[in-house]
Coordinates of C-alpha atoms in Angstrom, one line a residue:
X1 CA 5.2 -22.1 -47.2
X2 CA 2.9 -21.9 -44.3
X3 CA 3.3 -18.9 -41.8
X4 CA 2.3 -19.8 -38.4
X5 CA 0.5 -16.5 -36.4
X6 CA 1.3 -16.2 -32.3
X7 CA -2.1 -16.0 -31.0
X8 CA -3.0 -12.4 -29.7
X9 CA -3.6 -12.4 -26.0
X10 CA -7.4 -11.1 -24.9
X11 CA -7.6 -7.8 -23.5
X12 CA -8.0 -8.2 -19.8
X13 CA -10.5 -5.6 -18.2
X14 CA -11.5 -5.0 -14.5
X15 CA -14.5 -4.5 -13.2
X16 CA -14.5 -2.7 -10.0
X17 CA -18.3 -2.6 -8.4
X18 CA -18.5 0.1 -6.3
X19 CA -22.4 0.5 -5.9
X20 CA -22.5 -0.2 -2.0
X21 CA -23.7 2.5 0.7
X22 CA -21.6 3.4 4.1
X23 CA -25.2 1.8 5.9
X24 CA -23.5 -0.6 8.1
X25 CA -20.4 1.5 8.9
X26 CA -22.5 4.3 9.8
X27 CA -22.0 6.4 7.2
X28 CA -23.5 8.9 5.3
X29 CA -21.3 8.5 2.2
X30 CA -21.0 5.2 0.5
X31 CA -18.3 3.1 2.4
X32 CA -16.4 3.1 -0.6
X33 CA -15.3 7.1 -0.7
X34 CA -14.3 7.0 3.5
X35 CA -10.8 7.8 3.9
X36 CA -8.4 5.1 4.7
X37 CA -4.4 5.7 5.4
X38 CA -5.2 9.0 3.6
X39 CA -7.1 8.2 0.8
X40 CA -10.7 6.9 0.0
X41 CA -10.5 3.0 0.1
X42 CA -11.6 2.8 -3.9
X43 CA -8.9 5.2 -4.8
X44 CA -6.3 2.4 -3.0
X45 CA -8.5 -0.1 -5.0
X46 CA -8.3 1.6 -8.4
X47 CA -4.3 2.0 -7.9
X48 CA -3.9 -1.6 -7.4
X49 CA -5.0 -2.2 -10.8
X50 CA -3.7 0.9 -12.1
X51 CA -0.4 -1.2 -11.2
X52 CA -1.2 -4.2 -12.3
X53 CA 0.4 -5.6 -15.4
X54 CA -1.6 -8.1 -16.4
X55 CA -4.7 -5.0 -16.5
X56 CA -5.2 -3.2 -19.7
X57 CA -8.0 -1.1 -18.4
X58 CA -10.7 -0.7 -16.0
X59 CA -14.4 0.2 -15.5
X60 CA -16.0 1.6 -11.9
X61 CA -19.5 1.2 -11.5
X62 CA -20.4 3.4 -8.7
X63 CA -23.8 4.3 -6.2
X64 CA -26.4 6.4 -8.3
X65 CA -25.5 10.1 -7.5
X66 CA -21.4 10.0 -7.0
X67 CA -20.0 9.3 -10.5
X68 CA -18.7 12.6 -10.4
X69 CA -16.9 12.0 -7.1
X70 CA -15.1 9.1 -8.8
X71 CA -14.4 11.0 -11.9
X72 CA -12.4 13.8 -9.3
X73 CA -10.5 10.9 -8.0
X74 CA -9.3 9.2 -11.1
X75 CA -8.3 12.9 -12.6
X76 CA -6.8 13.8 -9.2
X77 CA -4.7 10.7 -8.8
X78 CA -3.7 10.0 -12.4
X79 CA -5.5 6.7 -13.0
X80 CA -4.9 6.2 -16.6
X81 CA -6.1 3.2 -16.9
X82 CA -10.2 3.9 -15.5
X83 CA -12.1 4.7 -19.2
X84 CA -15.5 4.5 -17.6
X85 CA -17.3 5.4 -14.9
X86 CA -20.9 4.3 -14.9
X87 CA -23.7 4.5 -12.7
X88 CA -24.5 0.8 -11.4
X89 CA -27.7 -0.3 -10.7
X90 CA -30.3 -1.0 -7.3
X91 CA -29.1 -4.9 -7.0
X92 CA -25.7 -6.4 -7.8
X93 CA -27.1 -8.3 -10.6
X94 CA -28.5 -5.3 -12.4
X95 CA -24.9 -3.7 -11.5
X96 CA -23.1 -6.9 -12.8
X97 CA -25.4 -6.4 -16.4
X98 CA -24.4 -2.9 -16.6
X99 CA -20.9 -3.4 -16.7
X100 CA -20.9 -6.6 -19.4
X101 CA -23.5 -4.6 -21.6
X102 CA -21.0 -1.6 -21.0
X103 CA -17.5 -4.3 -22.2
X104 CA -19.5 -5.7 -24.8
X105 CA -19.3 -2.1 -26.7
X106 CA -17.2 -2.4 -29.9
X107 CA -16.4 -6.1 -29.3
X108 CA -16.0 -7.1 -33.2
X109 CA -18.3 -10.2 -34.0
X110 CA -16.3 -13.6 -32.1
X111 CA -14.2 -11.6 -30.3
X112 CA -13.9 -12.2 -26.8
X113 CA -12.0 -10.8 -23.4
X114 CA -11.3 -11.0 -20.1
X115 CA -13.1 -9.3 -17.4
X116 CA -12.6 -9.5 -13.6
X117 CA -14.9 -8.3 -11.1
X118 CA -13.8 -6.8 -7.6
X119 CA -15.3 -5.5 -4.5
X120 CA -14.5 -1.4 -4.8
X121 CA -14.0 -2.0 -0.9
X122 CA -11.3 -4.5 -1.1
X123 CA -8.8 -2.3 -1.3
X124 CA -5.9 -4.8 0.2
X125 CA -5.7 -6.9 -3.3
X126 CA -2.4 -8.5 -3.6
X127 CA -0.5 -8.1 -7.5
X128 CA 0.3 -12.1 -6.8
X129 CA -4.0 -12.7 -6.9
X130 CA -4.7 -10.6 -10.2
X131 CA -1.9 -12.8 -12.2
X132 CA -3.2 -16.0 -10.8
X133 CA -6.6 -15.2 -11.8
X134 CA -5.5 -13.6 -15.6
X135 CA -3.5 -16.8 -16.2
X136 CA -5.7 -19.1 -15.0
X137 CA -8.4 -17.5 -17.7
X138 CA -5.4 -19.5 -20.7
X139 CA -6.8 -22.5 -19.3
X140 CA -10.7 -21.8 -18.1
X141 CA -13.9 -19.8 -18.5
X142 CA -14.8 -18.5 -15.3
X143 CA -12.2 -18.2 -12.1
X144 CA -13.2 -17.9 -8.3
X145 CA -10.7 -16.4 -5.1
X146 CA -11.5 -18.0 -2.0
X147 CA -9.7 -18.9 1.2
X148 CA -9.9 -22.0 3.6
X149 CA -12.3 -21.3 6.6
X150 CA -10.7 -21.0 9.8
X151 CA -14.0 -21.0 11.7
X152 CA -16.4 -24.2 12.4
X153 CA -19.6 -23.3 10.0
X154 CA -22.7 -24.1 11.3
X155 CA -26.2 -24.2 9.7
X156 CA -29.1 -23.4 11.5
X157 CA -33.2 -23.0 11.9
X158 CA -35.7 -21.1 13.8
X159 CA -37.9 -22.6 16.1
X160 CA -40.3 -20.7 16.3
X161 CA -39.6 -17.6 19.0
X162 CA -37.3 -20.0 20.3
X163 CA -34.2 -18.8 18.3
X164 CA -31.8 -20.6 15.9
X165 CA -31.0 -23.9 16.5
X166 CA -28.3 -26.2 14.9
X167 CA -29.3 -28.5 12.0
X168 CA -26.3 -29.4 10.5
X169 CA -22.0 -28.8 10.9
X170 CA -20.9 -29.0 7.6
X171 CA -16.9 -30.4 7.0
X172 CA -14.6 -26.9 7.3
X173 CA -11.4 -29.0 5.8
X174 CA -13.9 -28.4 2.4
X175 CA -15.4 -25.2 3.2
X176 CA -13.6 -21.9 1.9
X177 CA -14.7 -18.4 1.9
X178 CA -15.1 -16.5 -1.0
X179 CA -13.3 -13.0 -2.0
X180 CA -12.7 -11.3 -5.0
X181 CA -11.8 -11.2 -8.1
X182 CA -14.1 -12.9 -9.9
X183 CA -12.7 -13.4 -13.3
X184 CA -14.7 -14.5 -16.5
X185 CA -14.5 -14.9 -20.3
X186 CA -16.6 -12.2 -20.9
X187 CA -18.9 -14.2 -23.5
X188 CA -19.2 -17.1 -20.2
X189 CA -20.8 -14.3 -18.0
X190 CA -22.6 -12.7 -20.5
X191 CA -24.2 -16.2 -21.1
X192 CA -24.8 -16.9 -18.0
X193 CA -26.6 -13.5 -17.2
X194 CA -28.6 -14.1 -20.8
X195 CA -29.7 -17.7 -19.2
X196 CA -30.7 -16.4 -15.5
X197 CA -32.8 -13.5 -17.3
X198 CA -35.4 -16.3 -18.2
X199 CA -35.7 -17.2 -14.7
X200 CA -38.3 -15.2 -12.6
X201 CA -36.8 -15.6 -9.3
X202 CA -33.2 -15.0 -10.4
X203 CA -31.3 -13.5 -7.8
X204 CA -27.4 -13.5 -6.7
X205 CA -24.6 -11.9 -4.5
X206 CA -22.2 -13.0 -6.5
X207 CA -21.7 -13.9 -10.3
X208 CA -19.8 -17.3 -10.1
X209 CA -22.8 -18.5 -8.2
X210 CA -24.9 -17.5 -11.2
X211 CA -22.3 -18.9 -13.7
X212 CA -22.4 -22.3 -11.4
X213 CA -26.4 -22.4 -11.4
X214 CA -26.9 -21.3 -15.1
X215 CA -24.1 -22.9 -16.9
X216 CA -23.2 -26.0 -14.8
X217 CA -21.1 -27.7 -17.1
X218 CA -18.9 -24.4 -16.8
X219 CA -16.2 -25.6 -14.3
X220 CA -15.1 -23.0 -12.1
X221 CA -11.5 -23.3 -11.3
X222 CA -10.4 -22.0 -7.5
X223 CA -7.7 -19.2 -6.9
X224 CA -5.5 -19.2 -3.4
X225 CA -6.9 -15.7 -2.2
X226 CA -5.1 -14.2 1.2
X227 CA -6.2 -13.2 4.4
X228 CA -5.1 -9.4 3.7
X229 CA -7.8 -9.3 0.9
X230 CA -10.3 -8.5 3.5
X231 CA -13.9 -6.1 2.5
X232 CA -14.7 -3.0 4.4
X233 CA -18.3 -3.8 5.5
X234 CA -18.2 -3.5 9.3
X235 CA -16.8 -0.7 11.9
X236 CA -14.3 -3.0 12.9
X237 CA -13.0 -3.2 9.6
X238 CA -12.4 0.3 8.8
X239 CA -10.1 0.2 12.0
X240 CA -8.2 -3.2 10.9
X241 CA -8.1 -1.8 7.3
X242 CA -6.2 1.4 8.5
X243 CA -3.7 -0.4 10.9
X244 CA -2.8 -2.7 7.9
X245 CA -2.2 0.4 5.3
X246 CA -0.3 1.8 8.5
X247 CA 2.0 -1.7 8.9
X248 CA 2.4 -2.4 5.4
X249 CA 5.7 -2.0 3.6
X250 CA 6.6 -1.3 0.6
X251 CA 9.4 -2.5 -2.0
X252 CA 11.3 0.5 -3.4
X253 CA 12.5 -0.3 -7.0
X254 CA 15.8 -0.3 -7.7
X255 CA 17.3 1.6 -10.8
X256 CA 18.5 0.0 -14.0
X257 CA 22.6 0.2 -13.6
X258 CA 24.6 2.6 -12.1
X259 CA 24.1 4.8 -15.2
X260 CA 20.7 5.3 -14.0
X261 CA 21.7 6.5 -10.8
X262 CA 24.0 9.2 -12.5
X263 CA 21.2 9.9 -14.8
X264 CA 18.6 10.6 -11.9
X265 CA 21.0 12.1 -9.3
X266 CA 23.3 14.3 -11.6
X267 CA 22.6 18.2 -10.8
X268 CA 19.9 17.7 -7.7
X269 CA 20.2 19.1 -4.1
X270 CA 20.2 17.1 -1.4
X271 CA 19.8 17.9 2.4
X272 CA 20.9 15.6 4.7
X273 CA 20.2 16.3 8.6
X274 CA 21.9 13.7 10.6
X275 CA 24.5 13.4 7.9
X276 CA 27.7 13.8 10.1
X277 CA 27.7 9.9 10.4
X278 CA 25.9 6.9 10.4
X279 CA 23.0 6.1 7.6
X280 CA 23.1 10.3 6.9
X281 CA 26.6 10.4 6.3
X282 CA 26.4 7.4 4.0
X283 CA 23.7 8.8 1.8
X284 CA 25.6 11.9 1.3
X285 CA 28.7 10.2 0.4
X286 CA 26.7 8.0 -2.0
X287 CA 25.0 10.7 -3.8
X288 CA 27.8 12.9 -4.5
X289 CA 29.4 9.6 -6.1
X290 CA 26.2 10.0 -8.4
X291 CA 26.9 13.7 -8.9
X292 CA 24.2 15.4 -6.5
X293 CA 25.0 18.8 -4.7
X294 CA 25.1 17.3 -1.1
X295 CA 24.3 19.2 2.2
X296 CA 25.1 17.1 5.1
X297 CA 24.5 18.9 8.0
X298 CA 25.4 17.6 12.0
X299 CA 26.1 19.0 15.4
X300 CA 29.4 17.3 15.0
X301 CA 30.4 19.0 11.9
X302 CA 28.7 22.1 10.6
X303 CA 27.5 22.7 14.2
X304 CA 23.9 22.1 12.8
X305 CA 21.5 21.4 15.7
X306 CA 17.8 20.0 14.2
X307 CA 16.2 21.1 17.4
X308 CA 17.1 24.8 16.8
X309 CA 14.4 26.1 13.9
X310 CA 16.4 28.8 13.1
X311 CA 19.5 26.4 12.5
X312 CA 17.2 24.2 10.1
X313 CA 16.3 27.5 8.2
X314 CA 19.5 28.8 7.7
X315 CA 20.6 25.2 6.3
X316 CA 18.2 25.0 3.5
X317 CA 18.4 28.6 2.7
X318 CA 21.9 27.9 1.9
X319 CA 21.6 25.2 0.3
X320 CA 18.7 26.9 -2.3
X321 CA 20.7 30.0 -2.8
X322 CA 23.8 27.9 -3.9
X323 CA 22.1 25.8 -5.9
X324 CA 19.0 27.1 -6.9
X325 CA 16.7 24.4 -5.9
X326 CA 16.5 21.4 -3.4
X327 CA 14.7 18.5 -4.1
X328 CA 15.6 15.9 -1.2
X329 CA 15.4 16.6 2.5
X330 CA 16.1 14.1 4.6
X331 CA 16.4 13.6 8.2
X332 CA 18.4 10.9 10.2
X333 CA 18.9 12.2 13.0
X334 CA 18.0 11.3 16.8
X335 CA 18.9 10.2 19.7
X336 CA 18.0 6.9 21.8
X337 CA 17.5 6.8 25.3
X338 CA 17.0 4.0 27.4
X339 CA 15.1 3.9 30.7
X340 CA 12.4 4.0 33.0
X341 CA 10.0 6.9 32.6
X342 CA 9.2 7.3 35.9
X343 CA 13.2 7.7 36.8
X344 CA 14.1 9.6 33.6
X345 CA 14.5 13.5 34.3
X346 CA 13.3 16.5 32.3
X347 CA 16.2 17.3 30.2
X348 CA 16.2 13.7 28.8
X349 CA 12.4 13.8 28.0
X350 CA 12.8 17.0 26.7
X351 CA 15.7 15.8 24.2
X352 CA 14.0 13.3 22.9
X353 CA 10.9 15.1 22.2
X354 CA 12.9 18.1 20.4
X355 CA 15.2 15.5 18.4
X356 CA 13.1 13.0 17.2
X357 CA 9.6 14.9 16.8
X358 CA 9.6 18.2 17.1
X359 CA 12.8 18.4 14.9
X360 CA 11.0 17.0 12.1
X361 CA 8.0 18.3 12.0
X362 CA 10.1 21.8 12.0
X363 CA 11.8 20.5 8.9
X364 CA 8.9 19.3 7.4
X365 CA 7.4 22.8 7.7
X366 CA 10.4 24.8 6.6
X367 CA 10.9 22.4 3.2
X368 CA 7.4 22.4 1.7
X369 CA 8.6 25.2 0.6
X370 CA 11.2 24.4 -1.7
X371 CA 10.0 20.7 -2.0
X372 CA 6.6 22.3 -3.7
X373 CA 8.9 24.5 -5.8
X374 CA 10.9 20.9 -7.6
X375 CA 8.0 18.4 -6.8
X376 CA 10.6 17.1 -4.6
X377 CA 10.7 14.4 -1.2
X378 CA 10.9 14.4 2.1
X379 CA 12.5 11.2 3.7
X380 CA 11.7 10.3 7.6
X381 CA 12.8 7.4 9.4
X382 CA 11.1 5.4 12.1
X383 CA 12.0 2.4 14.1
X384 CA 10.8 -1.2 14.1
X385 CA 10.4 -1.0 17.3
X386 CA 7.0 1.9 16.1
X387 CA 4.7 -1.3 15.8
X388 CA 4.6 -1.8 19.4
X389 CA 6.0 -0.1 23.0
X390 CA 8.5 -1.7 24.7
X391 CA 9.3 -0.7 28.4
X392 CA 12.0 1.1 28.6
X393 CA 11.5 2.3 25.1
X394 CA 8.6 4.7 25.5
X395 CA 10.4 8.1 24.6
X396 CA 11.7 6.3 21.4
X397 CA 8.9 4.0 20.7
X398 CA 6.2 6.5 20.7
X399 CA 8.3 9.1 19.1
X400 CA 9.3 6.9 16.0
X401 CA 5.5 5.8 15.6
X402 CA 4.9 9.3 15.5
X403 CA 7.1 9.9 12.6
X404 CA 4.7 7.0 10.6
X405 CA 1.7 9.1 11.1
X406 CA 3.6 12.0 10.5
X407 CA 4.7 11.1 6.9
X408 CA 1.3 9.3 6.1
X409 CA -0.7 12.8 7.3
X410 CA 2.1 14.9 5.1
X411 CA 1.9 12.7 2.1
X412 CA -2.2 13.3 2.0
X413 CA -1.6 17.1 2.7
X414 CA 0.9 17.6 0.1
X415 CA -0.1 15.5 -2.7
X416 CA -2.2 18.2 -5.0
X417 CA 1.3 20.3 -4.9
X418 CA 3.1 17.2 -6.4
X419 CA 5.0 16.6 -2.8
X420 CA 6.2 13.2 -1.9
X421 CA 6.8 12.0 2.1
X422 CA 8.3 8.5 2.7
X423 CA 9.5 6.7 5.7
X424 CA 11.9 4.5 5.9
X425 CA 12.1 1.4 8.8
X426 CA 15.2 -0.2 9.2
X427 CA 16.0 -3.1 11.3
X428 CA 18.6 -3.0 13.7
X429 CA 21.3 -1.0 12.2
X430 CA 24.8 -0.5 12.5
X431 CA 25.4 3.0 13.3
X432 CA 27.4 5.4 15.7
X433 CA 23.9 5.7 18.0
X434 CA 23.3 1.9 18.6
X435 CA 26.5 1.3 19.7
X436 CA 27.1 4.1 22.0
X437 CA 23.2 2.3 23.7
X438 CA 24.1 -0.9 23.3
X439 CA 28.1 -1.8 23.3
X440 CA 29.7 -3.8 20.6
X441 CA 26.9 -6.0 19.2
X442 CA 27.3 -10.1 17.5
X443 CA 28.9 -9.5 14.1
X444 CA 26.9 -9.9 11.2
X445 CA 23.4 -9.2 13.5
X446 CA 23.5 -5.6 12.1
X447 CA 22.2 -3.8 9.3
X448 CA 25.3 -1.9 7.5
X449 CA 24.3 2.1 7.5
X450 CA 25.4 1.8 4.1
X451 CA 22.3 -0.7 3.0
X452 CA 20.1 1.3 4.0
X453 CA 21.7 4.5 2.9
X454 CA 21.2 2.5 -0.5
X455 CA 17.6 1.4 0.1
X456 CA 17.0 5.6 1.0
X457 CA 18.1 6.9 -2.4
X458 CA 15.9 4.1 -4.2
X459 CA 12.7 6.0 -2.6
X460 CA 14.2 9.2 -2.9
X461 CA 14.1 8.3 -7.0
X462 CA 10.9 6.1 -7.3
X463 CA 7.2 7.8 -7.3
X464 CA 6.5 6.2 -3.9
X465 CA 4.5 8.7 -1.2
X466 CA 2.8 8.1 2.2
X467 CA 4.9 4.8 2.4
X468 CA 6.8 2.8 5.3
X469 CA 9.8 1.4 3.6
X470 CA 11.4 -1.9 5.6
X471 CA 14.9 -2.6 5.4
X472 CA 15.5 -5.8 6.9
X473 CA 18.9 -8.2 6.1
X474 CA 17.0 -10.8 4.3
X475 CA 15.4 -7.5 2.4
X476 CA 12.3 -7.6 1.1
X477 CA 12.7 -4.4 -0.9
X478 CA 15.4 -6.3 -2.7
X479 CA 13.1 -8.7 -4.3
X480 CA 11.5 -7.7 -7.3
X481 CA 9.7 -11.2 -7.9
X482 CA 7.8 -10.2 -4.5
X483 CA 5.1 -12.4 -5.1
X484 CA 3.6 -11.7 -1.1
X485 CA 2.2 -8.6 -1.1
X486 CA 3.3 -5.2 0.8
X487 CA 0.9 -6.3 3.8
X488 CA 2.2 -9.8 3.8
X489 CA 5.6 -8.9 4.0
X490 CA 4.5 -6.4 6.7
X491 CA 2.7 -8.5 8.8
X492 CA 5.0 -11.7 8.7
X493 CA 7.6 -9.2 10.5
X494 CA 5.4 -7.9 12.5
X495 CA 6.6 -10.8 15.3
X496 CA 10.3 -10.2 14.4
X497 CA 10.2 -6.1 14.9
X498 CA 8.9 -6.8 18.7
X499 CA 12.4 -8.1 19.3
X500 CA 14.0 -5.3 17.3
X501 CA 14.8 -1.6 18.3

């Protein structure tokens, strides 16, 4: 009787080259370790693939002189999966050999694996890329990303001191532009590299170019990359990379069963400003179903004014000398007023500042506290209307992008004591404020205040921090297939929110 044996799948390793300088950014520092939404852009690079499934380790190879920079990072931020850091080399190619000599450690003789390499500053890499490019290495030995060209390329000369001239306009509809991953058997790059070292004048920027000009019978197969996948090499791109990490969105995974929920929520402390009604009052109602000690505090029912520090203080002392710990605050409240600046008086403007920004940042301040003592959240919300001001909308507007930076800036600051900071962005939403703005609205055009009470607790219970959570009616943070990315998700809403408030 014969006994058939599943074939073991190849350990999948990625590369990520991190050996640039912050030259042509202006920067002292190699462009990989600047801060972007809060973090250096290879820490958002490493966690991509510390996410990935498909990724069973990884390996940075960083500038001579800040390994130890990187190690501080990966201990810092829990990156299980980095095993090496190693110092790369003066050229790419000596970089590239570093890091297959470095995988080809403790290979047993015909064993083989699968290695991806990726720009350290790339730090927008979608989950959907990574799987294309692992599967795609069950069917081939080396695997390009690449995107079509949206430009006209042109090839051109010198003349001379004359400038460049034209010579040639190649066809764009067969023209792509190349990103990363590259993705390899590792004995195909290794070969390839073994075949270019008897070449005096080897030289490459990129390693399918020397797998295409070393091995050409080697077919390389092409992934669908994205526009999002962009590399921080210019000024300009430090700016658009921020603004994207600022837009993006991010799915909030739901729990198991409703088991879970009891499991997670039994014996915790919420505090709910804004809970009198509305999206506050549903999360209260929802988490005591779950067995949480709930604190719902409003102006309408425990006389609770979030403007009033000393109201805010007395709240959460309360609630931590009842309980003996709180490890959710959250804050729902605010007011929306509509109007003209010009023509809107004092006391208005001076509402809206004390309600919706001055009122949170007091309850930020006042919960560290016992949020540092339980490792606990705080939950803001925002507006989709924070993208971009409307007229009319400036007090809100301006105050609800406020709360985005707000929660990105806390989620850096609080991250070494173990805090978490999340936003949420609902759509338009059914609740007690919207109508009393806006009249009865079209049935059915509404959130419910109770999905995105539900879509709150999910962050409230996942690991999430520094994030802007959308809750829309066709609900992205519903989907767990997600194969678009957080910043393709953000950005094909990004039209839709400019009709939104």
């Amino acid at each position: 009787m014969s006994v058939q044996h599943k074939a073991t799948k190849p350990r999948t390793t990625a590369v990520v080259l991190a050996g640039g300088t912050g030259q042509r950014v202006g920067l002292s520092i190699p462009k990989q370790l600047l801060k972007i939404a809060g973090k250096a852009v290879i820490e958002h690079t490493l966690t991509i693939f510390q996410q990935a499934e498909s990724i069973d380790d990884v390996i940075v190879l960083m500038a001579p002189g800040y390994v130890s920079d990187i190690e501080k990072i990966v201990a810092k931020s829990g990156l299980t999966k980095v095993t090496r850091v190693i110092e790369g080399g003066s050229t790419r190619n000596e970089t590239t050999e570093r890091a297959i000599a470095a995988l080809g450690e403790g290979l047993a003789e015909g064993e083989d694996r699968n290695v991806l390499f990726h720009d350290a500053v790339r730090p927008l890499l979608s989950q959907r890329v990574i799987k294309d490019c692992v599967d795609a290495l069950d069917r081939y030995q080396a695997v390009d990303v690449a995107i079509p060209s949206a430009d006209t390329i042109i090839v051109t000369r010198t003349h001379g001191g004359d400038g460049e001239f034209i010579t040639e306009v190649p066809d764009r509809s067969r023209l792509r532009r190349g990103q990363t991953p590259q993705a390899f058997k590792l004995s195909t790059i290794r070969k390839a590299y073994d075949v270019a070292a008897g070449d005096p004048n080897f030289q490459a920027t990129d390693d399918c170019s020397v797998v295409l000009k070393y091995l050409p019978d080697v077919p390389i197969y092409v992934v669908a990359g994205d526009e999002y996948n962009m590399k921080v090499t210019q000024p300009v791109d430090v700016f658009i990379a921020d603004k994207l990490f600022q837009l993006a969105s991010t799915a909030a995974p739901r729990q198991a069963d409703e088991a879970a929920y009891r499991e997670l929520l039994a014996d915790k402390t919420l505090v709910v400003f804004g809970g009198s009604y509305g999206i506050g009052a549903d999360i209260a109602t929802i988490a005591e179903s779950y067995g949480a000690k709930v604190y719902a505090l409003g102006r309408s029912t425990t006389g609770t004014h979030v403007e009033n520090p000393e109201h805010i203080d007395d709240a959460l002392a309360k609630a931590y000398g009842e309980t003996g710990r709180i490890d959710y605050v959250i804050n729902t409240a605010g007011v929306l007023r509509i109007g003209k600046l010009a023509e809107t008086d004092n006391t208005t403007i001076q509402e809206a500042l004390n309600v919706n920004y001055l009122a949170p940042v007091q309850i930020a301040r006042a919960s560290y506290k016992y949020l540092a003592e339980t490792k606990g959240q705080l939950l803001l919300y925002t507006s989709s209307s924070y993208t971009r001001g409307r007229a009319e909308y400036s007090l809100y507007s301006s105050t609800k992008a406020a709360m985005v930076n707000l929660t990105q800036a806390l989620a850096d600051e609080w991250a070494g004591d173990g805090v978490r900071v999340n936003c949420v962005n609902p759509e338009r939403t059914a609740t007690p404020m919207r109508t009393k703005a806006f009249g009865k609205e079209p049935e059915g055009s509404l959130l419910s205040s109770e999905a995105v009470a539900r879509t709150s607790l999910d962050v409230l219970l996942s690991e999430l921090t520094g994030h802007v959570i959308d809750v829309r009616q066709q609900d992205p943070t519903r989907d767990a297939s997600a194969d678009a990315s957080g910043f393709e998700q953000a950005l094909a809403s990004v039209l839709d929110r400019q009709a939104d408030v």
